XYZ file of N, CA and C in Angstrom:
516
model
N 0.860 -0.830 -0.095
C 0.412 -0.269 0.178
C 0.929 1.044 0.078
N 0.874 2.580 -0.608
C 1.380 3.274 -0.652
C 0.493 4.026 -0.298
N 2.086 4.962 1.093
C 1.654 5.426 1.333
C 1.708 6.955 0.981
N 1.042 7.603 0.851
C 0.336 9.455 0.471
C 1.107 10.392 1.426
N 2.530 11.266 1.509
C 3.176 11.372 2.503
C 2.468 12.971 1.302
N 2.335 13.764 2.394
C 2.477 15.309 2.656
C 3.529 16.535 3.762
N 2.913 16.894 2.575
C 3.749 17.895 4.069
C 2.860 18.619 4.735
N 4.326 18.571 6.094
C 3.488 18.891 7.444
C 3.475 19.986 7.481
N 2.710 20.793 7.612
C 2.259 22.725 7.194
C 2.091 22.454 9.421
N 3.699 23.846 8.160
C 2.989 24.984 10.548
C 2.768 25.877 9.745
N 1.951 26.619 10.982
C 1.601 28.253 11.293
C 2.870 29.397 11.514
N 2.554 30.220 10.355
C 4.744 31.063 10.447
C 4.371 31.534 11.184
N 6.355 31.724 11.516
C 6.377 32.425 12.409
C 5.942 33.799 13.138
N 6.106 34.310 14.344
C 6.255 36.164 13.789
C 7.112 36.608 12.852
N 7.941 35.930 13.277
C 8.793 36.356 12.380
C 9.057 36.353 10.765
N 8.524 34.827 10.370
C 8.361 34.932 8.568
C 6.756 35.292 8.328
N 6.016 36.000 9.933
C 4.789 36.868 8.816
C 5.683 38.098 8.993
N 6.177 38.648 9.443
C 6.359 39.415 9.193
C 7.535 39.993 8.073
N 8.070 38.927 7.628
C 8.927 39.065 7.452
C 8.566 39.174 5.717
N 7.047 38.296 5.258
C 6.310 38.438 4.059
C 5.195 39.390 4.107
N 5.197 40.335 5.253
C 4.881 41.576 5.210
C 5.371 42.433 4.790
N 6.698 43.058 5.216
C 7.721 43.982 5.501
C 8.282 43.832 4.296
N 8.819 42.357 3.886
C 10.117 42.793 2.257
C 10.010 43.909 2.124
N 9.232 43.912 1.093
C 9.515 44.041 0.059
C 9.268 45.811 0.605
N 9.550 46.528 2.243
C 8.578 48.430 3.139
C 10.361 47.776 2.530
N 10.706 46.894 2.978
C 12.840 47.558 3.292
C 13.248 47.260 2.632
N 12.902 46.677 0.921
C 13.871 46.577 0.547
C 13.615 48.295 -0.759
N 12.359 48.660 -0.800
C 12.566 49.664 -0.984
C 12.717 50.428 -0.161
N 12.963 50.888 1.229
C 13.409 51.487 1.647
C 15.267 51.686 1.207
N 15.709 50.348 1.761
C 16.469 50.516 1.344
C 17.883 50.769 -0.025
N 17.009 50.643 -0.636
C 17.310 51.418 -2.583
C 16.918 52.270 -2.484
N 15.910 53.251 -2.450
C 16.255 54.507 -2.208
C 17.108 54.893 -1.669
N 17.470 54.303 -0.835
C 18.833 54.786 -0.323
C 20.644 54.403 -0.279
N 20.471 53.466 -0.738
C 21.137 53.075 -1.292
C 21.851 52.991 -2.801
N 20.899 53.385 -3.670
C 20.896 53.289 -5.296
C 21.272 52.305 -5.640
N 20.821 51.172 -5.496
C 21.915 49.283 -5.412
C 20.999 48.657 -5.007
N 20.380 47.797 -6.183
C 20.286 47.210 -5.283
C 20.933 46.028 -4.770
N 22.436 45.043 -4.904
C 22.833 44.256 -4.338
C 22.895 44.948 -2.442
N 23.193 46.356 -2.132
C 23.673 46.522 -1.043
C 21.909 46.696 0.208
N 21.202 47.037 -1.666
C 19.452 47.206 -0.520
C 19.076 45.617 -0.434
N 19.750 44.603 -0.556
C 19.128 43.252 -0.446
C 20.249 42.493 0.470
N 21.430 43.529 0.657
C 23.085 43.673 1.781
C 21.598 44.235 3.293
N 21.348 44.906 2.690
C 20.251 45.607 4.171
C 19.385 45.314 4.306
N 18.511 43.891 3.877
C 17.255 43.652 3.960
C 17.911 42.771 5.164
N 18.421 42.233 4.688
C 19.661 40.572 4.972
C 19.401 41.417 6.532
N 20.494 42.403 6.697
C 20.906 42.532 7.830
C 19.895 42.870 9.061
N 18.625 43.704 8.355
C 17.748 43.568 9.695
C 17.195 43.387 9.842
N 17.361 41.583 9.079
C 15.987 40.711 9.078
C 16.786 39.988 10.589
N 18.076 40.418 9.935
C 19.168 39.748 10.271
C 19.222 39.733 12.623
N 18.661 41.491 12.319
C 18.582 42.087 13.880
C 18.067 41.837 14.233
N 16.430 41.700 13.667
C 14.928 41.258 14.128
C 15.229 40.045 14.484
N 15.473 38.777 13.952
C 15.664 37.466 15.226
C 16.725 37.258 15.929
N 17.826 38.529 16.363
C 18.258 38.159 17.400
C 18.115 39.321 18.886
N 16.753 39.507 17.890
C 16.475 40.348 19.588
C 16.316 39.808 20.268
N 16.094 40.044 20.969
C 16.232 39.418 22.725
C 14.461 39.202 22.430
N 14.589 37.790 22.812
C 12.982 37.064 23.473
C 12.106 37.818 24.611
N 13.120 37.720 25.035
C 12.686 38.807 26.452
C 12.452 39.974 26.286
N 12.388 40.551 25.018
C 11.834 42.267 24.767
C 10.221 42.049 24.588
N 9.253 43.319 25.208
C 8.892 43.934 24.611
C 8.837 43.508 22.871
N 7.534 42.464 22.773
C 7.160 42.634 21.324
C 7.056 44.504 20.295
N 7.395 44.232 19.330
C 7.187 45.353 18.867
C 6.560 45.226 18.554
N 5.268 46.794 18.595
C 4.218 47.318 18.453
C 3.123 47.733 17.100
N 4.560 47.821 16.465
C 4.664 47.933 15.123
C 6.265 48.133 13.839
N 5.676 46.688 13.728
C 6.965 46.014 12.681
C 7.633 46.910 11.728
N 6.077 47.755 10.406
C 6.789 48.269 10.084
C 7.630 49.359 10.327
N 6.761 50.125 10.956
C 7.997 51.569 11.522
C 9.657 51.046 12.100
N 9.373 49.913 12.517
C 10.787 49.886 12.987
C 11.723 48.481 12.175
N 10.430 48.919 11.455
C 11.867 47.798 9.972
C 11.709 49.130 9.353
N 11.503 49.844 9.372
C 11.758 51.651 8.481
C 12.663 51.621 8.997
N 12.497 51.807 9.968
C 13.584 52.671 10.988
C 15.477 51.959 10.797
N 14.911 50.459 11.031
C 16.580 49.581 10.572
C 16.552 50.015 9.349
N 15.982 49.926 7.918
C 15.990 49.766 6.675
C 17.020 51.139 7.300
N 16.399 52.256 7.056
C 16.651 53.798 6.954
C 18.969 53.374 7.892
N 18.327 53.557 8.701
C 19.819 53.350 9.582
C 21.598 52.772 8.648
N 20.235 50.751 8.389
C 21.731 50.352 7.646
C 22.132 51.211 6.340
N 20.811 51.937 5.963
C 21.186 51.058 4.697
C 22.368 53.259 4.437
N 22.290 54.134 5.568
C 22.455 54.854 5.566
C 24.598 54.304 6.081
N 24.506 53.913 7.194
C 26.028 52.949 7.427
C 27.023 52.399 6.292
N 25.882 51.531 5.412
C 26.325 51.255 3.539
C 26.488 51.945 3.134
N 26.224 53.061 2.942
C 26.172 53.623 2.093
C 27.263 54.807 2.671
N 27.490 55.034 3.871
C 28.923 56.408 4.224
C 30.134 54.765 4.965
N 30.073 53.605 4.706
C 31.530 52.097 5.052
C 31.478 52.458 3.112
N 30.485 52.819 2.422
C 31.546 52.854 1.232
C 31.707 54.256 0.263
N 31.380 54.977 1.203
C 31.578 56.659 0.969
C 33.076 56.434 1.006
N 33.253 55.986 2.301
C 35.148 55.907 2.836
C 35.587 54.571 2.782
N 35.740 53.938 1.999
C 36.038 52.499 1.906
C 36.639 53.552 -0.096
N 35.599 54.189 -0.438
C 36.637 54.743 -2.390
C 35.610 54.202 -2.705
N 35.477 52.695 -2.990
C 34.312 51.786 -3.930
C 32.773 53.001 -4.351
N 32.590 51.939 -5.506
C 31.740 52.578 -6.327
C 31.034 51.558 -6.897
N 30.638 51.518 -6.309
C 29.324 50.524 -7.730
C 29.100 50.008 -8.603
N 28.906 49.060 -9.825
C 28.474 49.643 -9.972
C 26.647 50.902 -10.690
N 26.075 51.548 -11.407
C 24.841 51.661 -11.022
C 23.933 51.157 -11.977
N 23.279 51.137 -10.220
C 21.955 50.212 -11.401
C 20.104 51.567 -10.819
N 20.772 51.793 -11.770
C 19.132 53.572 -11.633
C 18.095 52.401 -12.359
N 17.735 52.789 -11.726
C 15.710 52.240 -12.964
C 16.051 52.344 -14.157
N 15.114 52.104 -15.136
C 15.379 52.281 -16.409
C 15.017 53.702 -17.169
N 15.679 53.925 -18.060
C 14.336 55.422 -18.546
C 16.071 56.671 -18.470
N 15.367 56.915 -18.780
C 16.362 58.118 -19.675
C 17.972 58.658 -18.541
N 18.607 59.024 -17.734
C 19.621 58.817 -17.443
C 20.880 60.126 -17.349
N 20.948 61.670 -17.394
C 21.712 61.776 -17.317
C 23.635 61.722 -16.354
N 24.079 62.355 -16.952
C 26.240 62.391 -15.778
C 25.628 62.583 -14.742
N 25.068 64.441 -14.988
C 24.514 65.278 -13.910
C 23.236 64.557 -12.761
N 22.648 63.845 -13.939
C 21.536 62.629 -12.232
C 22.262 62.157 -11.928
N 23.814 61.325 -11.663
C 23.914 60.445 -11.204
C 24.477 60.781 -10.317
N 25.150 62.141 -10.660
C 26.409 62.604 -10.240
C 25.526 63.860 -8.872
N 23.914 64.307 -8.744
C 23.439 65.493 -8.509
C 22.619 63.306 -6.600
N 22.994 62.647 -7.647
C 22.481 61.504 -6.695
C 23.634 60.926 -5.863
N 25.190 60.805 -6.763
C 25.197 59.966 -5.570
C 25.988 61.292 -4.950
N 26.130 62.661 -4.668
C 26.612 63.784 -4.250
C 25.683 63.757 -3.094
N 24.164 63.352 -2.816
C 22.775 63.416 -2.008
C 23.781 62.356 -1.144
N 23.367 60.838 -1.562
C 23.359 59.938 -0.862
C 25.652 60.031 0.124
N 26.355 61.002 -0.258
C 27.233 61.709 0.511
C 27.326 62.381 1.286
N 26.813 63.434 0.953
C 26.140 64.554 1.433
C 24.912 64.107 2.984
N 24.325 63.187 3.019
C 23.650 62.514 3.592
C 24.242 61.700 4.855
N 25.525 60.585 4.415
C 26.311 60.328 5.674
C 27.456 61.008 6.484
N 27.018 62.510 6.112
C 27.914 63.371 7.290
C 26.620 63.356 7.728
N 25.754 63.010 7.708
C 24.433 63.728 8.678
C 23.947 62.751 9.967
N 23.608 62.901 11.018
C 23.871 62.212 11.409
C 22.770 61.799 12.346
N 22.228 60.597 12.763
C 22.036 59.551 12.624
C 20.112 59.288 12.349
N 20.056 60.148 13.280
C 18.515 60.912 12.838
C 18.871 61.759 12.639
N 19.451 62.952 11.943
C 18.682 64.016 10.779
C 18.504 62.488 9.452
N 19.482 62.727 9.247
C 19.368 60.973 8.252
C 17.718 60.149 8.100
N 17.427 59.886 9.214
C 16.877 59.725 9.119
C 15.351 60.053 8.922
N 15.460 61.219 9.461
C 14.167 62.019 9.950
C 14.161 62.283 8.549
N 14.788 63.202 7.359
C 14.603 64.152 5.892
C 14.873 61.869 4.935
N 14.983 61.066 5.167
C 14.941 59.600 4.502
C 13.231 59.503 3.919
N 12.522 59.385 5.985
C 11.061 59.173 6.736
C 9.916 60.386 5.992
N 11.212 61.521 5.415
C 10.166 62.817 4.699
C 10.231 62.465 3.872
N 10.923 61.882 2.290
C 11.907 62.722 0.632
C 12.215 61.631 0.343
N 12.531 60.989 1.349
C 12.350 59.564 0.261
C 10.939 58.812 0.586
N 10.562 58.345 1.964
C 9.496 57.375 1.970
C 8.177 57.531 2.325
N 7.850 59.132 2.057
C 6.624 60.181 1.671
C 6.168 60.262 2.853
N 6.153 59.702 4.053
C 5.641 60.618 5.352
C 6.001 62.489 6.030
N 4.650 62.507 5.870
C 3.999 63.860 6.287
C 5.478 63.948 8.328
N 5.622 65.494 7.961
C 6.081 65.767 9.962
C 4.838 64.931 10.954
N 3.689 65.155 10.718
C 3.536 65.068 11.511
C 3.332 63.618 12.089
N 2.851 62.336 10.750
C 3.072 61.501 10.854
C 5.336 60.358 11.805
N 5.975 61.318 10.680
C 7.205 61.308 11.426
C 7.141 61.733 13.208
N 7.000 62.013 14.097
C 7.202 63.176 15.587
C 6.063 61.950 15.876
N 5.045 61.330 15.037
C 4.804 59.644 15.913
C 5.451 58.667 16.312
N 5.910 58.654 14.828
C 6.788 57.371 14.792
C 7.946 57.162 15.469
N 8.126 58.205 16.034
C 9.212 59.171 16.406
C 9.421 59.390 17.257
N 8.633 59.479 18.876
C 7.790 60.200 19.724
C 8.266 61.661 20.092
N 8.844 62.229 18.720
C 9.159 64.025 18.601
C 7.951 64.819 18.489
N 8.181 66.608 18.789
C 7.006 66.749 18.719
C 7.333 67.145 17.243
N 6.021 67.152 16.457
C 6.322 67.976 15.338
C 7.675 69.040 15.234
N 7.094 70.516 15.853
C 7.677 71.959 15.706
C 9.336 71.033 15.905
N 10.605 69.587 16.473
C 11.930 69.157 16.665
C 12.031 69.131 15.147
N 10.740 68.215 14.555
C 10.850 67.832 13.347
C 10.957 68.313 12.125
N 9.898 69.710 12.241
C 10.683 70.608 10.950
C 11.768 71.422 11.312
N 11.735 71.613 12.404
C 13.463 72.582 12.860
C 14.690 71.462 11.942
N 14.436 70.114 12.590
C 15.144 68.969 12.398
C 15.815 69.100 10.093
N 14.712 68.537 9.486
C 14.156 69.418 9.099
C 14.954 70.485 7.816
N 14.390 71.155 8.387
C 14.819 72.110 7.860
C 17.154 72.965 8.303
N 17.191 72.814 8.783
C 18.653 72.242 9.461
C 19.410 71.655 8.322
N 19.202 70.107 8.219
C 19.329 69.311 7.450
C 18.835 69.444 6.137
N 18.070 69.855 5.491
C 17.598 71.097 4.333
C 19.226 71.439 3.454
N 19.850 72.513 5.166
C 20.352 73.756 4.846
C 21.959 73.010 4.632
N 21.591 72.751 5.731
C 23.170 71.311 5.576
C 23.453 70.542 4.450
N 22.221 69.243 4.027
C 22.600 69.064 2.289
C 23.227 69.775 1.605
N 22.681 70.796 1.777
C 22.455 72.011 0.101
C 23.952 72.434 -0.405
N 24.407 72.625 1.369
C 25.355 73.763 1.409
C 26.291 72.427 1.291
N 26.030 70.738 1.464
C 27.201 69.908 1.558
C 27.334 69.489 -0.073
N 25.846 69.297 -1.172
C 26.095 69.216 -2.774
C 26.269 69.811 -2.939
N 26.515 71.178 -3.029
C 27.505 72.414 -3.561
C 28.970 72.527 -3.243
N 29.251 71.431 -1.878
C 30.511 71.882 -1.958
C 31.152 70.532 -2.594
N 30.706 69.330 -2.722
C 30.816 68.280 -3.384
C 31.410 68.414 -5.147
N 29.935 69.298 -5.938
C 29.651 70.044 -7.023
C 30.596 71.501 -7.392
N 31.736 71.417 -7.021
C 31.992 72.829 -6.995
C 31.131 74.142 -6.843
N 29.751 73.784 -7.058
C 29.393 75.410 -6.472
C 29.247 76.275 -5.544
N 29.636 77.677 -5.834
C 30.501 78.939 -4.543
C 29.010 78.907 -4.212
N 28.760 79.242 -2.931
C 27.804 79.865 -2.453
C 27.665 81.831 -3.052
């Protein structure tokens, strides 16, 4: 008599469920900051490894998407900083479409300038201008006042403008 072996199915663990729900969000966030699919994959792995290594006795995540988005921003910025320090330039994996060397240079300048920001300023800038969150949403996400977010964004934009002009050789 032939036995019918069915694969044993088990309910997905919380980590598996979170990965299924959020891996695209983490990858897109990382790609927007690093500009490179290979780096975005590395960030994706690093973020979920951090999640796996979390202390099991730690409080459960109340908002996994927010936690993972912030982690993706921070790991992506670390990746850009390391790349900048090593002076290695990855192959450009920009989305298809017309791209001038000026656009590429501007994107690269922005990434270098963001790498010079404080982690908090870079995170807020990425959440606002790469991820499209509003100041009130960012304030709630990070547990700070809307005024503080607005002030940090203003200062960060000024600093980035100055850094980009410097990288591009433009005098103020």
